[in-house]
Each structure stands twice: as structure tokens, then as C-alpha cells.
Coordinates of C-alpha atoms and ligand atoms in Angstrom, one line a residue:
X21 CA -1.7 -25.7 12.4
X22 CA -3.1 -28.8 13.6
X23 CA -1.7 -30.4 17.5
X24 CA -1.3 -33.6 14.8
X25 CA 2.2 -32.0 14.3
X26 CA 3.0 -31.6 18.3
X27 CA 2.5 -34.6 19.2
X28 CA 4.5 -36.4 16.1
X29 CA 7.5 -33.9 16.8
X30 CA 6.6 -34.9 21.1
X31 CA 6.9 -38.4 20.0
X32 CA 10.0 -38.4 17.5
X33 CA 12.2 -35.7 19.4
X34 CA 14.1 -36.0 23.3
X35 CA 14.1 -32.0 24.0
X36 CA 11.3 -30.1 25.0
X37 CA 8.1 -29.7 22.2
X38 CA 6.4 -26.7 23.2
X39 CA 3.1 -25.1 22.1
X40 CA 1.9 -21.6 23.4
X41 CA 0.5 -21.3 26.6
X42 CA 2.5 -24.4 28.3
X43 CA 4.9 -24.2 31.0
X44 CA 8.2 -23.2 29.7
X45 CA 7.0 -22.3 26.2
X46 CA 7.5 -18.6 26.8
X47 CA 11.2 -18.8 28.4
X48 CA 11.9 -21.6 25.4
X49 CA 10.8 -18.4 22.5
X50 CA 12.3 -15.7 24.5
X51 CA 15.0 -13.4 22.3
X52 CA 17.4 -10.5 23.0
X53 CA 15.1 -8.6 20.6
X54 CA 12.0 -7.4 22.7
X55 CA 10.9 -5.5 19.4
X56 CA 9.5 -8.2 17.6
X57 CA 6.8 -11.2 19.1
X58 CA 8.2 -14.4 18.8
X59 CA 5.4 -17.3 18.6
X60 CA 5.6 -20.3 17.0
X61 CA 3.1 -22.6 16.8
X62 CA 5.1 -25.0 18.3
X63 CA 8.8 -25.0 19.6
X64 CA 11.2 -27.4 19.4
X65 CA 14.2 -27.3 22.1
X66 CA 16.9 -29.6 19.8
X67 CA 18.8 -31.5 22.7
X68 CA 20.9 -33.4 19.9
X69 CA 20.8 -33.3 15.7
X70 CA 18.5 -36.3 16.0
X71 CA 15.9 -34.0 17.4
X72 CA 16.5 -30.9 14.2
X73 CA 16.5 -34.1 12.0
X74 CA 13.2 -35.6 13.2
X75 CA 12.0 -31.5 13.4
X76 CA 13.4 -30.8 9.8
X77 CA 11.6 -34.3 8.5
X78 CA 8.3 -33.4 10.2
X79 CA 7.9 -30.2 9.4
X80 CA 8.7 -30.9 6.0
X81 CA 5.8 -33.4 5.5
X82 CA 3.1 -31.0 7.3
X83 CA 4.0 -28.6 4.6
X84 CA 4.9 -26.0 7.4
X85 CA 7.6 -23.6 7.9
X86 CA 10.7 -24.3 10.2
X87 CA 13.1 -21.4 11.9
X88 CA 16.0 -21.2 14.0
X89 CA 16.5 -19.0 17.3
X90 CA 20.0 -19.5 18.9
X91 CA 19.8 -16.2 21.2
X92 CA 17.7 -14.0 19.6
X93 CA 19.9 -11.1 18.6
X94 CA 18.8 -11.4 15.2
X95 CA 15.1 -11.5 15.5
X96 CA 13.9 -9.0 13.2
X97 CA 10.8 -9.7 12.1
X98 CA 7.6 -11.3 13.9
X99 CA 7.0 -15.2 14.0
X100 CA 3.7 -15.8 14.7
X101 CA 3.5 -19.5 13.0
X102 CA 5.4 -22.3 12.2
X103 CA 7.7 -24.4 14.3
X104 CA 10.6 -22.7 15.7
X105 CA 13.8 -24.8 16.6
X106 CA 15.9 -23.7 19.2
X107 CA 19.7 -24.3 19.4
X108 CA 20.4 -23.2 23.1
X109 CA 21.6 -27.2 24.3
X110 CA 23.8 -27.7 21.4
X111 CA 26.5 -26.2 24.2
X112 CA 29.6 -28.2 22.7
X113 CA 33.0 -26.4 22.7
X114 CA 35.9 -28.7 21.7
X115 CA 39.2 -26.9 21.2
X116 CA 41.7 -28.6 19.1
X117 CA 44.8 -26.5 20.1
X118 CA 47.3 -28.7 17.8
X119 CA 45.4 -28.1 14.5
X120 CA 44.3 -24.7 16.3
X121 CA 40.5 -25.4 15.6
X122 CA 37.8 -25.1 17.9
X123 CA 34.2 -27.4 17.1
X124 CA 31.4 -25.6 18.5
X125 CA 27.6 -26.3 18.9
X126 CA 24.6 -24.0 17.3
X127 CA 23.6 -23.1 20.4
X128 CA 27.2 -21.7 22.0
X129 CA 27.5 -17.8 22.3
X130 CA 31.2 -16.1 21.3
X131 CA 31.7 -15.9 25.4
X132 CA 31.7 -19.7 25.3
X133 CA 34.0 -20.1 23.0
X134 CA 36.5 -17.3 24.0
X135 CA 36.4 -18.6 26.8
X136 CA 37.9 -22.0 25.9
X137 CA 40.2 -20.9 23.6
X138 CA 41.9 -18.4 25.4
X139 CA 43.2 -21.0 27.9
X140 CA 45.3 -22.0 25.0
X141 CA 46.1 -18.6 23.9
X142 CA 44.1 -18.6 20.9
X143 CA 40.8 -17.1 20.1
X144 CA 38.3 -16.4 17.7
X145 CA 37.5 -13.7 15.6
X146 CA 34.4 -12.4 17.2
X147 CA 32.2 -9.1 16.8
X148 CA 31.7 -6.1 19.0
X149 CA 29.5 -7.9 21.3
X150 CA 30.5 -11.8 22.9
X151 CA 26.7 -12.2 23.5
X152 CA 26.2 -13.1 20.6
X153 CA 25.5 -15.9 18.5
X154 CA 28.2 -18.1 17.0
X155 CA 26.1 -19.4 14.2
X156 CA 24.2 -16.7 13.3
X157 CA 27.1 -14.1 13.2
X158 CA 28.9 -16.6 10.7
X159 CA 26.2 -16.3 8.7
X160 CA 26.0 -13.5 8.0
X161 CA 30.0 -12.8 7.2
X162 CA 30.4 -11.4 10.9
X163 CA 32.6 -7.9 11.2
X164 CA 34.1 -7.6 14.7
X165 CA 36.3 -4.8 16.6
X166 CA 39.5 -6.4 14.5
X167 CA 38.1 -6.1 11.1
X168 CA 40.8 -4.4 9.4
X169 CA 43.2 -6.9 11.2
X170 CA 41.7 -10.2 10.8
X171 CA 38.8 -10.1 8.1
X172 CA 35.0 -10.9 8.4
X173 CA 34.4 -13.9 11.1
X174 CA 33.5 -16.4 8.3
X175 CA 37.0 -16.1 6.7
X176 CA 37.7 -18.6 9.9
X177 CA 34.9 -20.9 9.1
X178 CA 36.3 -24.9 8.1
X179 CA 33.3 -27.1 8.4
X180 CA 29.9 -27.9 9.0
X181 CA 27.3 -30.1 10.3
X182 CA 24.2 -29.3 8.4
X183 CA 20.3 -30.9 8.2
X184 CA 19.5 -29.8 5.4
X185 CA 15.8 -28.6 4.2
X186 CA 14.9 -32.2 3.4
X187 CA 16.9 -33.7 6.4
X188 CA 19.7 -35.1 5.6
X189 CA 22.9 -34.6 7.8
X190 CA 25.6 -33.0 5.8
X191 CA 29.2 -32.5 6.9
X192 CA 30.5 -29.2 4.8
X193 CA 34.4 -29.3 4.7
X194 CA 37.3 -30.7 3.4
X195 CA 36.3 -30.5 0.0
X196 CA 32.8 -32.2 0.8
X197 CA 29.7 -30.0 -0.2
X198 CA 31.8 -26.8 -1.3
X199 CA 29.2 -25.0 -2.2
X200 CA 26.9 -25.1 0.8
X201 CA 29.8 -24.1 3.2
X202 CA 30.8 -21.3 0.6
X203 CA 27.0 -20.3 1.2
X204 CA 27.2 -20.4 5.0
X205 CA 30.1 -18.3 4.9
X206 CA 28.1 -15.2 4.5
X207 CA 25.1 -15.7 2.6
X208 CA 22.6 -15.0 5.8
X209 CA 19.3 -17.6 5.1
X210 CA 20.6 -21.4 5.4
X211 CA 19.5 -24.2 3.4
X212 CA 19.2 -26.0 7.0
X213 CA 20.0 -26.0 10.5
X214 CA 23.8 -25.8 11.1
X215 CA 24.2 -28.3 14.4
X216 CA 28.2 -27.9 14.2
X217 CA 30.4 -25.4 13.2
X218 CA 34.6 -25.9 12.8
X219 CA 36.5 -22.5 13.5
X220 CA 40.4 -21.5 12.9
X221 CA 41.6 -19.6 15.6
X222 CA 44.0 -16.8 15.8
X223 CA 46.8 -15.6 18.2
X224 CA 46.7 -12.1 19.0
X225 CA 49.1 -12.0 21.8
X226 CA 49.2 -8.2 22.2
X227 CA 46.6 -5.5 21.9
X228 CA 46.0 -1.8 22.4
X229 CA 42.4 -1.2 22.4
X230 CA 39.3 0.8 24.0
X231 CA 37.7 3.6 23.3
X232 CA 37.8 7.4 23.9
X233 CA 34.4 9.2 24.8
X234 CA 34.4 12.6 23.8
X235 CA 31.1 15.1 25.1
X236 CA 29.1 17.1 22.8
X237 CA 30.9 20.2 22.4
X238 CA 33.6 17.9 20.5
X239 CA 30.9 15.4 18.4
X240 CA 31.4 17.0 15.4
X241 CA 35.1 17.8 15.5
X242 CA 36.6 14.6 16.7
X243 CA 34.1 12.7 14.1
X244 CA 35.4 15.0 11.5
X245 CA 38.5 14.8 12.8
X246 CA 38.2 10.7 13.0
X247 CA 36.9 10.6 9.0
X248 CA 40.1 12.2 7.7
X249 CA 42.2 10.5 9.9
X250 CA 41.1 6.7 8.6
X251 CA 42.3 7.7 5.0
X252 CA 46.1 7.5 7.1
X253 CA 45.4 4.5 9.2
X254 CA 47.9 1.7 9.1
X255 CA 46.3 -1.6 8.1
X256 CA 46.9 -3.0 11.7
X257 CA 43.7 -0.5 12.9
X258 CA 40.2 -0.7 13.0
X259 CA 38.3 2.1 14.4
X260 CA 34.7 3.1 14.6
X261 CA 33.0 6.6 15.9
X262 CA 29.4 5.7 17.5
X263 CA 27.3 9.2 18.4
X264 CA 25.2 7.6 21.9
X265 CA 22.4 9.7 23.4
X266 CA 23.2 8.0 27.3
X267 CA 20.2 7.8 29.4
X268 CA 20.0 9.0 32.5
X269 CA 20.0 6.5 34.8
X270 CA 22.0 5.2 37.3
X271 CA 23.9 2.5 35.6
X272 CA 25.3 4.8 33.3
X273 CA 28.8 6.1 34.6
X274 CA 28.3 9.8 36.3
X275 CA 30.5 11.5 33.5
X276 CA 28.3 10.3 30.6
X277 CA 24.8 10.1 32.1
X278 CA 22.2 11.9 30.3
X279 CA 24.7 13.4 27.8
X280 CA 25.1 12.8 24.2
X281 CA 28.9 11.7 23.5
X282 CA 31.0 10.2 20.5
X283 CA 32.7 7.1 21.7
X284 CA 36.0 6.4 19.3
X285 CA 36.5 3.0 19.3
X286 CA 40.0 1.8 18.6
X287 CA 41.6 -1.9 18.3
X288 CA 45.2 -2.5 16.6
X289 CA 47.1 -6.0 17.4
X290 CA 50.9 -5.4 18.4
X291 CA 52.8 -3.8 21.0
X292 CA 51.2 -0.6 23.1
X293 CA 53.9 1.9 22.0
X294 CA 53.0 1.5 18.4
X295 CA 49.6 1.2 19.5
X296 CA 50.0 4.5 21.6
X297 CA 51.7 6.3 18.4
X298 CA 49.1 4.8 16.0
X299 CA 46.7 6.4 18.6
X300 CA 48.4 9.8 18.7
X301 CA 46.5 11.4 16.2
X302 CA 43.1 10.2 17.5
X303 CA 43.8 11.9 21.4
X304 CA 44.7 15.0 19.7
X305 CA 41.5 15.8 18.5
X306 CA 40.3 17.0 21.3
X307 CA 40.1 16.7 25.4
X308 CA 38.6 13.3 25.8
X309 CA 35.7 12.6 28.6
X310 CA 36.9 9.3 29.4
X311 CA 40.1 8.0 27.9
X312 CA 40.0 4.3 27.5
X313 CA 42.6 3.0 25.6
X314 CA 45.2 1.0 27.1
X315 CA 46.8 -2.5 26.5
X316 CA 44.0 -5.3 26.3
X317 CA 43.7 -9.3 26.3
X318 CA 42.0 -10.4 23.3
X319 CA 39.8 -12.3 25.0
X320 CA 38.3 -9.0 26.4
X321 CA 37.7 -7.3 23.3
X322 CA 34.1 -6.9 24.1
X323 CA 34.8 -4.3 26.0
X324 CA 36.1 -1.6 22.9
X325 CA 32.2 -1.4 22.4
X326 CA 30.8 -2.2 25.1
X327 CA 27.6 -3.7 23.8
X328 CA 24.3 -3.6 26.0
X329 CA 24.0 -7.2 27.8
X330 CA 20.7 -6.6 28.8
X331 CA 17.6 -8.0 26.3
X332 CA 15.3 -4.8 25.1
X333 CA 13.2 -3.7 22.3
X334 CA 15.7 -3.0 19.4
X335 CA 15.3 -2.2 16.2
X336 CA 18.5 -1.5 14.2
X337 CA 19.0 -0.9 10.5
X338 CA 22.1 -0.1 8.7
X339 CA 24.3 -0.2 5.5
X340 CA 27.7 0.0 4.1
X341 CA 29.4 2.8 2.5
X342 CA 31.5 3.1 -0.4
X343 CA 33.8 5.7 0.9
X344 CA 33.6 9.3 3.0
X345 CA 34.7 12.2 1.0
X346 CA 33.0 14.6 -0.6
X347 CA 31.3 16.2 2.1
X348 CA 30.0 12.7 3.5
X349 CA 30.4 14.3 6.9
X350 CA 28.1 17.3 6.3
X351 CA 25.3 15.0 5.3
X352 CA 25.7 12.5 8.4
X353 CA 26.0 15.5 11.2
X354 CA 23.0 16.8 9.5
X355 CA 20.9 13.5 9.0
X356 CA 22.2 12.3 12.6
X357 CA 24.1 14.5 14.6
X358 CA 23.9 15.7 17.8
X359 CA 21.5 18.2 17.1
X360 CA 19.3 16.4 14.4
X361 CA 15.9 15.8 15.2
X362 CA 16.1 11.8 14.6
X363 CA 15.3 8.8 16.9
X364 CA 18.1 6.9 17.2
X365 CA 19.7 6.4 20.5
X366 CA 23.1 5.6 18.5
X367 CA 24.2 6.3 15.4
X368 CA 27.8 4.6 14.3
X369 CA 30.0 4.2 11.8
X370 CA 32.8 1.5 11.3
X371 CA 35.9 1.7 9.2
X372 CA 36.1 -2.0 7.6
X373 CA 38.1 -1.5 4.2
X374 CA 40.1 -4.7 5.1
X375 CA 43.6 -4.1 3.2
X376 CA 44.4 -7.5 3.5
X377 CA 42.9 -10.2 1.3
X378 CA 45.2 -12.5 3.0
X379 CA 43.1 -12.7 6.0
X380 CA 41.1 -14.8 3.7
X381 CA 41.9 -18.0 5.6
X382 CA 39.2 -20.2 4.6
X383 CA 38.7 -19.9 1.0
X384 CA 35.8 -18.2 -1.4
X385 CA 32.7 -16.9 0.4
X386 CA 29.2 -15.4 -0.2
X387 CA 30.2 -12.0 2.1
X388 CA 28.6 -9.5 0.8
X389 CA 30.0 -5.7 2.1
X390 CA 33.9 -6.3 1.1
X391 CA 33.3 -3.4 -0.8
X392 CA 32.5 -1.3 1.7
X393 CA 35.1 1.1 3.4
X394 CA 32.6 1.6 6.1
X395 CA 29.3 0.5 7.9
X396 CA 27.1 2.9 9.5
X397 CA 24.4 1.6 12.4
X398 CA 21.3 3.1 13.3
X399 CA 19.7 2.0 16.7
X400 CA 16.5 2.8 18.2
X401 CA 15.2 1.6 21.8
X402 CA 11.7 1.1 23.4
X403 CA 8.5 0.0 23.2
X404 CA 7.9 2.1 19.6
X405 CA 11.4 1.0 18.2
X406 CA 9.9 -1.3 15.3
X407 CA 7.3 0.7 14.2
X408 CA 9.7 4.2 14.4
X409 CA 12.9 2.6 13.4
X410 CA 12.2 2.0 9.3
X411 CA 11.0 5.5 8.2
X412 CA 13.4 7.2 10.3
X413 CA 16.4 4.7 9.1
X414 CA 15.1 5.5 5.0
X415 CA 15.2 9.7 6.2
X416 CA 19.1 8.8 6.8
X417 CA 19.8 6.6 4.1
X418 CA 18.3 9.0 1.5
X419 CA 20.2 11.6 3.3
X420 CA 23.7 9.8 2.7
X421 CA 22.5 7.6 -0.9
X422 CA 25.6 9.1 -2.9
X423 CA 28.1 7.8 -0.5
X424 CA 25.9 4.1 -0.5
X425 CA 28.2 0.7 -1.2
X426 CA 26.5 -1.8 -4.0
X427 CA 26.5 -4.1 -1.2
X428 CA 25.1 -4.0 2.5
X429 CA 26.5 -6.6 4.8
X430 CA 23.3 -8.5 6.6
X431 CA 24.6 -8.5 9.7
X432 CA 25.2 -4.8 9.7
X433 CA 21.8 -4.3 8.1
X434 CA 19.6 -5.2 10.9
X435 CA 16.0 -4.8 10.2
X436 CA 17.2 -3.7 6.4
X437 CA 17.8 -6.3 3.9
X438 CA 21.7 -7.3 2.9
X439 CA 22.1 -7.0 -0.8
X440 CA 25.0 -9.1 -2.3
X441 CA 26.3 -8.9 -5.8
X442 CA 23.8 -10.0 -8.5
X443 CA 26.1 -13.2 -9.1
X444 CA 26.4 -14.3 -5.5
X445 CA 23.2 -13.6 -5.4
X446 CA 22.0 -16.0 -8.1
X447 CA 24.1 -18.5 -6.7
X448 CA 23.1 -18.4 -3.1
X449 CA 19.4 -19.4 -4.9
X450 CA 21.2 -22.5 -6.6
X451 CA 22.2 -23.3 -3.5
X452 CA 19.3 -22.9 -1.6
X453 CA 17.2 -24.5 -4.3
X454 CA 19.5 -27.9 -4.0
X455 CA 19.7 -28.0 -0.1
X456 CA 16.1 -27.2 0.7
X457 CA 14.0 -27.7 -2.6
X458 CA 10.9 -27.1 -0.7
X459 CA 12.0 -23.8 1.2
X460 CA 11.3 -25.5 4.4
X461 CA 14.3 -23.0 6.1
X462 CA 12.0 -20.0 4.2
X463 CA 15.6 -19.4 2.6
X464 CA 14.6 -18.4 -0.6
X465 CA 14.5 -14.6 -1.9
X466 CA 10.9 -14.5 -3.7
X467 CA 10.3 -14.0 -7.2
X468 CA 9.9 -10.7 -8.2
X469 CA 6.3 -9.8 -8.7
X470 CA 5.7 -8.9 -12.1
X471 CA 3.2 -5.5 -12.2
X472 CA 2.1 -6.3 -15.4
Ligands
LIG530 C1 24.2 -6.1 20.5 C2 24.6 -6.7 19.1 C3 25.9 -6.6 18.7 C4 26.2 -7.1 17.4 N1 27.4 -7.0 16.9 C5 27.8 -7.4 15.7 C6 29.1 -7.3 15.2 O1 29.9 -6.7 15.8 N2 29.3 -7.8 14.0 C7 28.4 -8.4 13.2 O2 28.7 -8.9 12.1 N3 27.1 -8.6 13.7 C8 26.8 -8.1 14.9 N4 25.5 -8.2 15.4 C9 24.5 -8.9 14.5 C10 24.5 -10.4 14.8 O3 25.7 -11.0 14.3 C11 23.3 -11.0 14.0 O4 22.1 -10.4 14.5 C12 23.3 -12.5 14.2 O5 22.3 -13.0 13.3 C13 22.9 -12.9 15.6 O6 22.9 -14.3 15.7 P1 22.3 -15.0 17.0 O7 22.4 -16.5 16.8 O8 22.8 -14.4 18.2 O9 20.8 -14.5 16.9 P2 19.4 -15.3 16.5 O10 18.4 -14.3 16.4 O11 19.2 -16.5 17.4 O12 19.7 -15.9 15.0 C14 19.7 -15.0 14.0 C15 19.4 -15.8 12.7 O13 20.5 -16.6 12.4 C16 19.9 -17.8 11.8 N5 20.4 -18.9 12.6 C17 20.8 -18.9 13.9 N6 21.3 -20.2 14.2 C18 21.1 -21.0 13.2 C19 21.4 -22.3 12.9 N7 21.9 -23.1 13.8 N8 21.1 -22.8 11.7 C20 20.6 -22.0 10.7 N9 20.3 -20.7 10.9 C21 20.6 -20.2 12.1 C22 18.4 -17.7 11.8 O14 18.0 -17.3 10.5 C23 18.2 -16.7 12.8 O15 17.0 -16.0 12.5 C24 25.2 -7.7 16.6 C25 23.8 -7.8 17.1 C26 23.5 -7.3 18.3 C27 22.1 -7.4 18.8

């Protein structure tokens, strides 16, 4: 690319405009993801939506491609090209505790927002890790520790500000532009930057939650054990059973470092003695390592997973599952157990079948993964991860392919790609093609490529 486009986005935006090798370029690229390089051509830090307007515009006439980092938690793939926007100083969080609402900017992590909420005893529904990215997890549907409870993230999603591909400034909601907020609940690739999104929040006012780490010589019981049991769980409960090879270092708790350990993950709004007796069954399995389930505030349910804080060299992959019987768990102690000869420093599964359509707040979506009873998560860590993680990830999936769901959530499908139903799929591309007709966002699925 030329510098002719550096110095018209230097002259038209307030933020920084980056191009490699300058001071601050390097901090302004940097993601949670290690795995994957991250280098634009040039880098735009959006102070304001004039800047992703002027950014958008620009980029469009230069015939180049734009992208969006927020925190890097989803970057999957290399970007060596291109102008990259960054979202990190669109910080707003407004709460509206009367219409129970919260506004928050593209650049604000879950933390952010949990943490302004709470003060009025509301909060979001957020995923397993408050590090995260608010825009990017709506995105893509977004399944938290409460997903059985309180639906996919998105169901909570009322409005947005949008520039679209060819720059215009949108405001989804309300009945305006239906069909591009009914995209960006769920449908992964926008048609544009989202600047703004608007958020109902929730009351959960009592929680048992935590998890229960059980050492090796139980793995394959309790996960057995675990399986069987979700086909009995009350709709309140969402559990998930994550296999983690701890390293052994000295951050790692003494009890768990080095080992390999199932960690039992288990979150159900309401009192703690129903919570306790919902959790009966689960504690019975076998003598746990650490037993961490106890009455929780909401606003610390990032702490049922526990999620790494720390930015590393990741590559996940996953998909959903269309149920477990059968001899399901067979297949997955074989493919990834604790004695399987397989990369992965985790392996997890999450039981989403969410029994209630009512937690369908906002409307119609583009999720795709509601017909999935469970995810499963494959992670790998280091310097190798990308190039180990893809073979090793199809090894398991062909291992467990009569048990696959049609659909695979994005979100949950890391370095895989989400699959939505064929009509959701088609029109996510009608979408796409009337929001950014040029593909400027790079939203578009290609064509088929016709062998013949
Ligand atoms: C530790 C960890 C825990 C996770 N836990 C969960 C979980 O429990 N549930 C779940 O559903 N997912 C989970 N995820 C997946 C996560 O939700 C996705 O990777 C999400 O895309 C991350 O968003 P981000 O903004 O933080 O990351 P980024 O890498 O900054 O953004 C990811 C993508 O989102 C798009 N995007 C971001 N901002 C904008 C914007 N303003 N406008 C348009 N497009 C935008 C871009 O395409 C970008 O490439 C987890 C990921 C990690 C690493």
C-alpha cells in the first residue's frame, strides 16, 4: 500500500495513525492472541466514530481492506495488510438503571461494564472470561457460565451504532435497520464497525457457583459421571467439565501443579440450599481435589472458569454437539483423555441446551449453535500452537463426527469456522451485501470455487 493512504487517514482522523516501525505502532496492534502476527499496513486508533467514519471512507476509496481489533481475543488468523482499526478509546459505559440498559463503547471489555452495572444490582450476561471483548462476544451469539439460565449474550443486545462498509452511521434498534442488528446478533463478520452497542441487563441476585477439581485417578469417572448426570439437570444449571494438563509452575496452586485434573464447573441462579442439592449429585462422584462451590456475586462469575488473564500464543478450535449418548464418552476419553496422546493443554465440554426460549429477550437472531446440547473446546499453548493446533483439532473432530451438531457456534469455534443454517446463512450474505457492497469489512463468505 502506498503512505498516500497514511497520511489522508493522518490528516482526516484525531487518534493515532500508525504504520509499522513507528513509536507506538506495535503496542497499538498488540492482541491477547500471541499465535497469530498482527500487522497492518497502517493502524488506526478510533478516538471517536468520526475517526472509523473518515477510516471506513478512506479505505474504501483506496480499494483496501479494513479490520477491527478491540482486545485481541479473537485473532485467529494473520493480518499482514490492510488498515486495522482499533476500538480500545471507545471506553463509554452509560448505565440506564430505570430502563435497565447499559450503552457501551466498541472498545469496553465485560469487566467494564460489570463493573458499572453491578453498582445497581444489575449485570450483564457475560462469558467465562470478563477479559473479554464486548463487541466481539455479541457477535458472535456469546455463551457464558449462565447459558442454560439466561441464553446466548446477544439475546440482550437492543441497539446499535454502526459505520457501515460505505460509511454511513447507522443506529440499529427500535425497529430502525432490523435486519442488520438481527445480523449482529450472532452472525460473527459485520457489515461495519459497531461504535455503540445498547444491552438489557439482568438481576441475578443469588448464585451458587464454582467449580470442583477432581485429580486424574477420577477424570474419567466424574466426566462419565458428569455426562449422565446433565440428562437430569434442572433448567436453572449450566455446567461444563474442562480436562486441564496444569503446568508446573509456581503460579499454579500446589494441589494442581503439574497434574492433569477435570475442573466441573457449575453455575445455577437461586438460593444456595437448592443450589447445594442441585449440586449433590455432582460431589458424589468422587473425592474432589479442591471443592469450590459456594454462594457467588454475579458480578464474580469469572471466576467458575477461571480464564487465563495473561496474553499467550493460543490456538483454540472447537464445535457443538448434538447430544452425548451412544457411547459419546468412549470416543472423547479416547480422542482426548487423560491418557491420549493429543496436544491440547485443555480439552472442555459445555452443556448449553438452553430449555428456555424465553430468555430470548431481544427478538430473532443469526445464532448459530441453538441446536447444540453441548460445545466442546480444544486449546493448545505455545510458540507451535497455530501450526499444531488444526490437524490435531480435525484427529478429534473425526473421532467424535457422529455426535457433531449442524451448527457450530463461532465463538466456540475458535480457529474453526462457525457454520449456521443454510437460510441464515444466505441471509447474513443479503445483509452483508446491502451494508458493505464492496466487502470493505472482508465480511463476505466467498463463492464457492467451481472445480470444473
Ligand atoms: C480466554 C477466552 C475466553 C472466552 N470465553 C468465551 C465464552 O465464554 N463465550 C463465548 O461466546 N466466547 C468466548 N470467547 C471467544 C470470544 O468471545 C471471541 O473470540 C470474541 O470474538 C472476542 O472478542 P474481542 O473483541 O475480545 O476480540 P478481538 O480479537 O478484538 O475481536 C474479535 C473479532 O470481532 C470483530 N470485532 C470486534 N470489535 C468489532 C467492532 N467494533 N466492529 C466490528 N467487528 C468487531 C472483528 O472481526 C474481530 O476480528 C473466549 C475467548 C477467549 C480467548
Amino acid at each position: 500500500m502506498s503512505s498516500t493512504l497514511a497520511d489522508a487517514l493522518s490528516a482526516h482522523v484525531q487518534g493515532p495513525v500508525l504504520v509499522p516501525g513507528a513509536p507506538g505502532y506495535d503496542e497499538e496492534v498488540a492482541a491477547f492472541n500471541l499465535a497469530v502476527p498482527i500487522r497492518p499496513d497502517v493502524v488506526v486508533g478510533a478516538a471517536g466514530v468520526a475517526d472509523v467514519v473518515a477510516a471506513v471512507r478512506l479505505a474504501r476509496e483506496h480499494g483496501v481492506p479494513l479490520r477491527v481489533q478491540a482486545t485481541g481475543h479473537g485473532a485467529e488468523r494473520p493480518l499482514t495488510s490492510g488498515v486495522l482499526v482499533t476500538t480500545r478509546r471507545l471506553d463509554e459505559v452509560a448505565v440506564d438503571p430505570a430502563s435497565r440498559t447499559a450503552t457501551v463503547g466498541a472498545g469496553v471489555r465485560w469487566a467494564a461494564v460489570v463493573e458499572r452495572t453491578a453498582e445497581h444490582g444489575l449485570v450483564p450476561v457475560v462469558g467465562s472470561s470478563s477479559n473479554v471483548g464486548v463487541v466481539g462476544f455479541l457477535l458472535g451469539g456469546g455463551l457464558g457460565p449462565l447459558a442454560r439460565s439466561h441464553g446466548f449474550g446477544s439475546d440482550r443486545l437492543v441497539g446499535a451504532t454502526v459505520v457501515t462498509g460505505t460509511g454511513e452511521v447507522v443506529e440499529a434498534g427500535d425497529g430502525e435497520h432490523a435486519d442488520l442488528l438481527w445480523a449482529l446478533r450472532g452472525g460473527k463478520a459485520a457489515p461495519g464497525v459497531v461504535v455503540a452497542v445498547r444491552l438489557a441487563l439482568v438481576e441475578v441476585p443469588d448464585l451458587y457457583a464454582g467449580a470442583l477439581v477432581f485429580d486424574t485417578e477420577h477424570v474419567e469417572a466424574v466426566l462419565r459421571g458428569w455426562l449422565a448426570w446433565t440428562a437430569t439437570a434442572d433448567d436453572l444449571t449450566t455446567t461444563s467439565a474442562a480436562v486441564v494438563r496444569m503446568p508446573p509452575i509456581d503460579v499454579v496452586p500446589e494441589p494442581l501443579r503439574g497434574r492433569t485434573v477435570l475442573s466441573l464447573r457449575f453455575a445455577r441462579p437461586g438460593p444456595a440450599d437448592d443450589g447445594e442439592r442441585a449440586a449433590a449429585p455432582l460431589r458424589a462422584l468422587a473425592p474432589a481435589l479442591l471443592d469450590g462451590l459456594a454462594p457467588l456475586a454475579a458480578r464474580d462469575s469469572d471466576r467458575i472458569h477461571g480464564d487465563p488473564t495473561t496474553p499467550a500464543p493460543v490456538w483454540t478450535g472447537g464445535a457443538g454437539l448434538a447430544h452425548v449418548r451412544d457411547g459419546f464418552a468412549d470416543a472423547w476419553l479416547d480422542a482426548v483423555g487423560p491418557h491420549a496422546d493429543q496436544p491440547f493443554v485443555a480439552v472442555e465440554l459445555r452443556h448449553v441446551a438452553a430449555p428456555v426460549p424465553a430468555t430470548r429477550t431481544a427478538g430473532e437472531d443469526a445464532v448459530a449453535g441453538r441446536d447444540a446440547a453441548f460445545t466442546l473446546g480444544l486449546v493448545t499453548v505455545g510458540p507451535e500452537a497455530a501450526g499444531v493446533g488444526p490437524g490435531a483439532a480435525e484427529r478429534v473432530l473425526s473421532a467424535v463426527r457422529p455426535w457433531l451438531a449442524d451448527e457450530a457456534n463461532p465463538n466456540m469455534s475458535g480457529g474453526l469456522p462457525g457454520r449456521w443454517r443454510p437460510d441464515v446463512a444466505a441471509r447474513l450474505d443479503a445483509v452483508r451485501r446491502r451494508y458493505d457492497p464492496d466487502d470493505v469489512l472482508g465480511s463476505r463468505v466467498p463463492e464457492p470455487v467451481d472445480a470444473g
